[in-house]
XYZ file of C-alpha atoms in Angstrom:
502
model
C 36.511 -54.630 82.392
C 34.183 -56.166 85.551
C 31.488 -54.538 86.322
C 31.523 -50.776 87.906
C 29.481 -48.390 88.455
C 29.906 -47.151 85.155
C 27.593 -44.540 84.301
C 27.546 -43.900 80.021
C 26.714 -39.489 79.779
C 25.215 -39.789 76.127
C 25.500 -36.344 74.158
C 23.448 -35.758 72.139
C 22.044 -31.590 71.963
C 23.459 -30.061 75.418
C 27.467 -30.236 74.248
C 28.476 -28.645 77.700
C 30.190 -29.562 80.794
C 28.565 -26.438 83.486
C 24.414 -27.066 83.868
C 24.073 -30.080 83.089
C 22.144 -32.830 84.963
C 22.984 -36.292 83.320
C 26.572 -35.647 84.139
C 25.984 -34.229 87.865
C 24.184 -36.348 88.565
C 25.651 -39.804 86.542
C 29.411 -38.749 87.934
C 27.799 -38.769 91.694
C 26.856 -42.313 90.426
C 29.726 -43.424 89.875
C 33.021 -43.297 87.372
C 31.614 -41.595 84.120
C 31.894 -42.686 80.303
C 31.258 -39.200 78.519
C 30.013 -39.887 74.665
C 29.106 -38.655 71.808
C 27.492 -41.011 68.971
C 28.290 -39.499 66.089
C 25.636 -40.539 63.460
C 25.630 -41.449 59.444
C 22.279 -42.117 58.944
C 20.887 -38.927 60.730
C 23.955 -36.033 58.587
C 21.811 -37.702 55.711
C 18.454 -36.434 56.595
C 17.619 -33.859 54.572
C 16.455 -30.437 57.489
C 20.126 -31.095 57.961
C 23.151 -29.139 56.275
C 27.262 -28.633 56.576
C 26.868 -25.327 57.900
C 24.993 -27.451 61.296
C 28.078 -30.350 61.400
C 30.836 -26.906 61.051
C 28.992 -26.132 64.030
C 29.327 -29.061 65.895
C 32.123 -30.038 64.840
C 34.087 -27.102 66.514
C 31.494 -27.293 69.584
C 32.425 -30.858 70.439
C 35.925 -30.089 69.967
C 35.647 -27.107 73.099
C 33.616 -29.826 74.996
C 36.891 -32.437 74.844
C 38.997 -30.122 76.741
C 35.719 -29.150 79.073
C 35.444 -31.934 80.301
C 39.497 -32.861 80.183
C 40.275 -29.904 82.619
C 36.513 -31.002 84.793
C 36.460 -34.404 84.978
C 39.583 -35.345 83.605
C 38.360 -38.006 81.498
C 38.385 -36.726 76.797
C 34.641 -36.968 75.034
C 34.306 -40.839 73.416
C 33.135 -40.270 69.910
C 31.927 -43.399 68.227
C 30.677 -44.018 64.864
C 27.713 -45.677 64.258
C 23.681 -46.453 65.587
C 22.998 -45.412 68.643
C 21.680 -49.514 69.318
C 24.569 -50.545 69.175
C 27.287 -48.306 69.371
C 25.346 -49.230 73.287
C 25.467 -52.564 72.785
C 28.911 -52.433 72.145
C 30.249 -50.650 75.078
C 27.819 -52.813 77.408
C 29.544 -56.035 76.252
C 32.588 -54.219 76.760
C 32.589 -52.690 80.194
C 29.124 -52.830 81.229
C 27.909 -50.359 82.278
C 25.112 -50.047 84.923
C 23.222 -46.848 82.959
C 22.874 -43.947 80.823
C 22.182 -41.368 81.671
C 21.150 -37.830 78.403
C 18.976 -34.568 78.498
C 15.347 -35.193 77.356
C 15.476 -35.003 73.599
C 12.426 -33.439 71.450
C 14.532 -33.212 68.164
C 13.435 -34.277 64.929
C 11.905 -37.794 63.669
C 14.460 -38.740 62.643
C 16.159 -39.021 66.824
C 12.420 -39.664 68.048
C 12.204 -43.420 66.108
C 15.921 -43.185 66.943
C 15.084 -42.859 70.800
C 12.294 -45.784 70.823
C 14.674 -48.076 69.394
C 17.594 -47.679 71.840
C 14.975 -47.261 74.986
C 13.744 -51.136 72.994
C 17.181 -52.096 73.349
C 17.925 -50.196 76.924
C 14.476 -52.789 79.089
C 15.607 -56.363 77.042
C 19.113 -55.356 78.909
C 17.473 -53.832 81.865
C 20.003 -50.858 81.990
C 17.559 -47.297 83.288
C 17.890 -44.885 81.083
C 18.017 -41.772 82.692
C 16.707 -38.614 81.265
C 16.889 -35.752 83.356
C 15.148 -32.294 81.995
C 17.230 -29.612 79.981
C 14.036 -27.167 78.981
C 10.805 -26.539 80.149
C 9.796 -28.866 78.470
C 7.026 -31.266 80.181
C 7.206 -34.821 79.031
C 3.554 -37.125 79.221
C 1.862 -33.114 79.222
C -1.785 -33.042 80.212
C -2.141 -29.650 78.933
C -0.618 -26.400 78.837
C -2.466 -25.492 82.231
C 0.531 -24.154 84.635
C 3.168 -24.717 81.961
C 3.796 -21.122 82.609
C 4.714 -21.580 85.922
C 6.862 -24.767 86.469
C 9.012 -22.902 82.737
C 9.283 -20.529 85.904
C 10.077 -23.094 88.475
C 12.841 -25.188 86.834
C 14.309 -21.530 84.748
C 15.101 -20.495 88.655
C 16.156 -23.593 89.868
C 20.349 -23.483 91.230
C 22.521 -24.208 87.394
C 24.590 -26.489 87.768
C 28.284 -26.847 88.439
C 31.367 -28.656 86.451
C 31.516 -32.083 87.319
C 34.926 -32.901 89.588
C 37.990 -35.328 88.475
C 37.594 -39.254 88.533
C 40.818 -41.559 87.401
C 40.979 -41.363 83.711
C 39.370 -44.195 81.602
C 41.346 -46.019 79.427
C 38.825 -46.490 76.396
C 39.343 -46.114 72.408
C 38.044 -43.125 71.188
C 37.041 -42.278 66.875
C 37.910 -39.201 64.597
C 35.229 -37.086 63.250
C 34.289 -38.543 59.534
C 34.827 -35.049 57.662
C 32.063 -32.761 55.619
C 33.242 -34.723 52.581
C 33.150 -38.682 54.207
C 29.120 -37.703 55.723
C 28.165 -36.770 51.859
C 28.049 -32.299 53.359
C 28.606 -30.715 50.933
C 29.546 -26.539 50.808
C 25.896 -25.031 51.002
C 27.299 -21.624 49.991
C 28.139 -20.309 53.986
C 30.444 -17.074 53.691
C 30.386 -16.332 57.973
C 28.239 -17.978 59.790
C 28.606 -18.330 63.719
C 31.159 -20.686 64.841
C 30.381 -23.912 67.569
C 31.637 -23.857 71.283
C 31.359 -22.611 74.575
C 33.020 -19.881 74.583
C 32.205 -18.443 71.735
C 28.461 -18.694 72.914
C 30.034 -16.129 76.386
C 31.174 -13.708 75.103
C 27.353 -13.541 72.888
C 25.814 -13.852 75.861
C 27.930 -10.805 77.570
C 28.333 -8.181 75.009
C 24.683 -8.965 74.426
C 23.188 -8.560 77.340
C 25.992 -5.496 78.344
C 26.493 -3.993 75.655
C 24.234 -5.117 72.064
C 21.319 -5.416 73.697
C 19.596 -1.812 74.646
C 17.893 -1.412 71.410
C 16.581 -4.783 70.934
C 13.099 -4.499 71.910
C 12.499 -1.932 67.819
C 15.609 -3.774 66.013
C 15.171 -7.004 66.192
C 12.270 -6.533 63.772
C 15.018 -4.995 61.264
C 18.252 -7.171 59.042
C 20.073 -3.640 59.230
C 19.898 -3.503 62.869
C 19.291 -7.363 64.053
C 22.608 -8.766 63.036
C 23.640 -6.841 65.394
C 21.180 -5.400 68.124
C 19.636 -9.387 68.554
C 21.788 -11.860 70.722
C 22.410 -14.012 68.564
C 22.346 -17.316 71.182
C 20.108 -19.251 69.301
C 22.416 -21.726 67.360
C 24.350 -22.255 71.288
C 20.658 -22.589 73.277
C 20.215 -25.628 69.809
C 23.194 -26.874 69.903
C 23.210 -27.362 74.419
C 26.597 -25.218 74.533
C 24.944 -23.213 76.717
C 22.313 -23.780 78.742
C 18.784 -22.159 78.578
C 18.986 -21.152 82.842
C 22.059 -19.707 82.423
C 21.115 -17.494 79.759
C 18.353 -16.556 81.466
C 19.531 -16.241 85.081
C 22.286 -14.649 83.562
C 19.213 -11.739 81.649
C 18.084 -11.838 85.893
C 21.076 -11.148 87.484
C 21.377 -7.669 84.395
C 18.028 -6.978 85.105
C 18.246 -6.435 88.556
C 20.512 -4.346 88.018
C 19.072 -1.987 85.110
C 16.726 -1.738 88.166
C 18.696 -0.500 90.315
C 19.613 2.662 89.152
C 18.240 6.275 88.626
C 15.922 6.173 86.356
C 18.101 8.688 84.144
C 20.939 6.290 83.628
C 17.953 3.162 83.062
C 17.866 3.687 78.806
C 15.840 1.119 76.991
C 16.967 -1.875 78.796
C 14.039 -2.330 80.322
C 11.900 -2.620 77.953
C 14.344 -4.993 76.052
C 15.272 -7.736 78.223
C 11.499 -8.349 78.724
C 11.687 -8.927 75.726
C 14.018 -11.159 75.576
C 12.629 -12.832 78.538
C 9.925 -13.342 76.437
C 10.739 -14.975 73.801
C 13.747 -17.308 76.246
C 10.372 -19.200 77.346
C 8.279 -18.859 73.464
C 11.325 -21.409 72.969
C 10.119 -24.105 74.959
C 6.711 -23.047 74.232
C 7.063 -23.823 70.601
C 9.565 -27.141 72.077
C 6.493 -27.487 73.606
C 4.177 -27.842 70.903
C 6.524 -31.011 68.658
C 7.042 -33.348 72.597
C 3.433 -33.384 72.872
C 2.549 -33.616 68.954
C 5.556 -35.204 67.136
C 2.950 -35.290 63.338
C 3.588 -31.616 62.633
C 6.714 -32.371 61.110
C 5.300 -34.006 58.233
C 1.541 -33.713 58.255
C -0.571 -30.370 59.155
C -2.186 -29.614 62.495
C -5.508 -28.591 61.329
C -6.265 -31.529 59.255
C -8.606 -29.483 56.922
C -5.447 -27.678 55.377
C -4.704 -31.561 53.819
C -4.357 -31.469 49.727
C -4.762 -28.029 49.640
C -1.540 -27.406 48.524
C 0.579 -30.197 47.308
C -0.650 -30.663 44.003
C 0.120 -27.724 42.734
C 3.772 -27.324 43.555
C 5.703 -24.424 41.185
C 9.412 -26.201 41.176
C 10.464 -22.859 39.582
C 8.480 -20.864 41.927
C 10.721 -22.887 44.187
C 14.192 -22.804 43.121
C 13.865 -19.007 42.441
C 12.433 -18.617 46.412
C 15.511 -21.082 47.069
C 18.416 -19.041 45.720
C 16.764 -15.770 46.358
C 15.949 -14.594 42.646
C 12.184 -13.949 43.271
C 12.408 -9.961 41.928
C 11.306 -8.920 45.295
C 14.420 -8.055 46.668
C 13.706 -7.990 50.008
C 12.771 -10.995 50.104
C 16.201 -12.270 48.100
C 18.544 -10.487 50.441
C 17.323 -11.636 53.549
C 17.121 -14.996 51.476
C 21.477 -14.795 50.179
C 21.773 -13.513 53.030
C 20.474 -16.461 55.541
C 22.803 -18.751 52.791
C 26.061 -16.905 53.192
C 25.249 -16.365 57.041
C 22.916 -18.909 58.339
C 21.010 -16.534 60.169
C 17.877 -13.630 59.656
C 16.038 -12.233 62.182
C 11.916 -13.895 63.164
C 10.332 -11.076 61.023
C 12.009 -11.288 57.905
C 12.075 -15.102 58.241
C 8.735 -15.281 58.291
C 8.013 -13.044 55.888
C 10.121 -16.139 53.505
C 7.734 -18.252 54.600
C 4.647 -16.576 54.315
C 6.077 -15.129 50.588
C 6.365 -19.122 49.417
C 3.200 -19.986 51.257
C 0.902 -16.642 50.323
C 2.188 -14.956 47.034
C 4.114 -19.033 45.625
C 1.556 -21.191 46.962
C 4.293 -24.083 47.894
C 3.881 -26.010 49.776
C 5.737 -25.613 53.999
C 7.082 -28.918 53.382
C 9.540 -29.098 51.484
C 10.160 -25.302 51.764
C 10.310 -25.277 55.386
C 13.295 -28.623 55.161
C 15.272 -25.405 52.853
C 15.082 -23.136 55.368
C 15.585 -25.757 58.025
C 19.030 -26.057 56.286
C 20.319 -22.527 56.081
C 19.292 -21.179 60.050
C 22.577 -23.103 61.770
C 20.451 -22.100 65.203
C 17.688 -24.650 62.939
C 15.863 -26.063 65.837
C 12.423 -28.603 65.197
C 10.040 -27.785 67.897
C 10.467 -23.794 66.723
C 10.856 -24.664 63.374
C 7.831 -26.793 62.102
C 5.126 -24.378 64.140
C 6.721 -21.336 63.142
C 6.480 -22.559 59.569
C 3.118 -23.777 59.923
C 1.608 -20.457 61.285
C 3.050 -18.917 58.611
C 1.977 -20.964 55.868
C -1.959 -20.601 57.881
C -2.324 -24.182 58.270
C -2.475 -24.326 62.478
C -5.891 -23.642 61.916
C -5.786 -21.046 65.202
C -3.333 -18.490 64.398
C -4.006 -14.608 62.919
C -3.702 -15.078 58.754
C -0.885 -12.743 57.916
C 0.386 -12.014 54.564
C 3.748 -10.585 54.416
C 3.657 -7.920 51.580
C 7.433 -7.260 50.909
C 7.186 -3.763 49.255
C 6.340 -3.014 52.527
C 8.326 -4.897 54.687
C 11.499 -2.965 52.883
C 10.358 0.001 53.142
C 9.186 -0.192 56.637
C 12.569 -2.036 58.058
C 15.400 -0.440 54.854
C 14.088 2.223 53.762
C 17.120 3.365 51.639
C 17.917 0.061 50.258
C 21.371 -0.252 51.884
C 20.687 -3.844 53.127
C 19.207 -5.138 50.022
C 22.162 -3.291 48.178
C 24.652 -5.124 50.234
C 23.204 -8.613 49.322
C 21.948 -8.100 45.438
C 24.647 -6.243 43.792
C 22.248 -6.074 40.161
C 20.332 -3.232 42.262
C 23.438 -0.468 43.238
C 22.455 1.502 40.547
C 18.757 1.516 40.885
C 18.219 4.871 43.456
C 16.750 4.501 47.007
C 13.590 6.040 45.732
C 12.526 2.794 44.338
C 15.369 -0.004 45.446
C 12.202 -1.762 47.061
C 9.527 -1.868 43.017
C 13.601 -1.392 41.307
C 11.160 -3.137 37.814
C 10.016 0.717 37.120
C 13.858 0.194 35.908
C 14.787 -2.236 34.216
C 17.640 -0.949 31.389
C 19.178 -1.043 35.396
C 18.560 -4.907 36.007
C 21.394 -5.981 35.961
C 20.635 -8.729 35.418
C 18.263 -9.056 38.532
C 14.953 -11.116 37.656
C 11.257 -9.213 37.339
C 8.971 -10.369 39.893
C 7.712 -13.470 39.427
C 4.157 -12.489 40.519
C 2.221 -9.809 40.908
C 1.929 -9.482 44.842
C -0.690 -7.853 45.126
C -2.807 -10.915 42.832
C -1.132 -13.329 44.666
C -1.895 -12.124 47.624
C -5.724 -12.222 47.637
C -5.983 -14.483 45.381
C -4.516 -17.368 47.991
C -5.042 -15.520 51.148
C -9.109 -16.059 49.589
C -8.229 -20.363 49.875
C -7.236 -20.153 53.080
C -10.400 -18.482 54.066
C -13.090 -20.547 52.422
C -10.864 -24.023 54.028
C -11.419 -20.950 57.512
C -15.776 -21.320 56.792
C -16.112 -24.783 56.325
C -18.246 -26.105 58.110
C -16.122 -28.551 61.115
C -13.177 -25.781 61.021
C -13.719 -24.792 64.631
C -14.575 -28.419 66.731
C -11.094 -29.234 65.758
C -9.083 -25.797 65.914
C -10.929 -25.829 69.427
C -8.939 -28.831 70.329
C -5.754 -27.547 68.358
C -5.767 -24.811 71.082
C -6.997 -26.748 74.106
C -3.920 -29.128 73.668
C -1.485 -26.636 72.444
C -2.313 -22.916 72.911
C -0.300 -20.507 75.436
C -1.852 -20.199 78.477
C -2.796 -16.137 79.323
C -3.443 -17.279 83.041
C -3.108 -20.491 85.639
C -7.161 -21.192 86.371
C -8.371 -24.082 84.791
C -11.472 -21.919 84.192
C -10.586 -19.801 81.871
C -10.261 -19.679 78.176
C -7.104 -20.401 76.752
C -6.628 -17.946 73.323
C -4.853 -18.761 70.204
C -1.411 -15.833 70.514
C 0.656 -15.032 67.306
C 3.838 -14.220 68.297
C 6.990 -13.408 67.427
C 10.303 -15.046 68.522
C 13.202 -13.883 67.550
C 16.846 -14.525 70.133
């Protein structure tokens, strides 16, 4: 094929044609080759799983149809390592540029992008990487970050591309789960991928389901319906965050115009939701600025604190939902089956593992990553470290699983749904069923004493915080990663504890 203005648009975790800056801009420069590279090595990483691949495959199917409907060109799938695939395509078609959205993802993709950059620079091929989130590359500090986020989210949503002449380029078939070595992981009713699913969820949340969001998001009894459930669609990019934000703003303006008596709880719900859209990018910015936090403690004073004491028996009990604490186990079993649990329960699961069981956050965070269909590394590892006390800046908060159950599932409805062994336990004792050993039906007694473990392990964390040099590094972490309450440079930022639940 002779040299032309051919543009490669490399789809990663932006599986849509609407509000896709890379696709929109590339189409203005010449004919587009829409490319998805299936990288088998990526799917061997310990944070990915069967449920992630199912969501991906469903989303790619809809993306292919959307490209045919708008661009007139199907998605080209190639299987292999990205630099090699890009070199093969260059040898065949001599494209002029590669376009892809900026990606802040796991350590493997970070290393892969550096290899791709080396290859493209050697070939003198431009690699254009526009933003798709409110994340700023090469950020010097967080002053003014919120203003930049608002400006980006307020920019016009980009239309889908117009039709072009179809290119005759061979595609490949996605491998099966089995071919990638992805074993079924206990998922029963995980969310389906694809833009159509995301649009339905967005519409139903903003106009029907979302009114009780502010309070209902804390309880697994209500959160499955009252939360937006958009997080996997944001993670895989079937919808853009900007689309969601602007749809929320339109609905908020509509609610504001209603008479006072007709607004209901919607104003509070939409404010809460808007805040969590901002927190999405706030946490991802942390990983963008410091990729090491996927693997290392935020604060180095905690290095070596938990590593020598890994208890595999405790880990397996926690990972399978057999700790003897009903709220912990019900949440873990629900997560394994559905791929989702609300934020407060995510925090409780991580807190229980890190404090009561004294497990290091790295293996437990990988287990949770494999369960969350909406796994987003930038959010995930920051939150896991925050709930483990290793950021050095956030308040130490240790969730009491008995209290969480009493507060958010007082009658044990959620617990009985996911732990059928406890169906015969009276409601007044469902959160401490060990009082009825003859009715446990094989359910285990508590793996640790909650109060004793909580007190002992909190003491270990506070002892580190009292060390002589702890404050100096903590201040540096706040300066680099802390949220700003103001854009004025003379105001000092404060560490923030937050909840993120979409």
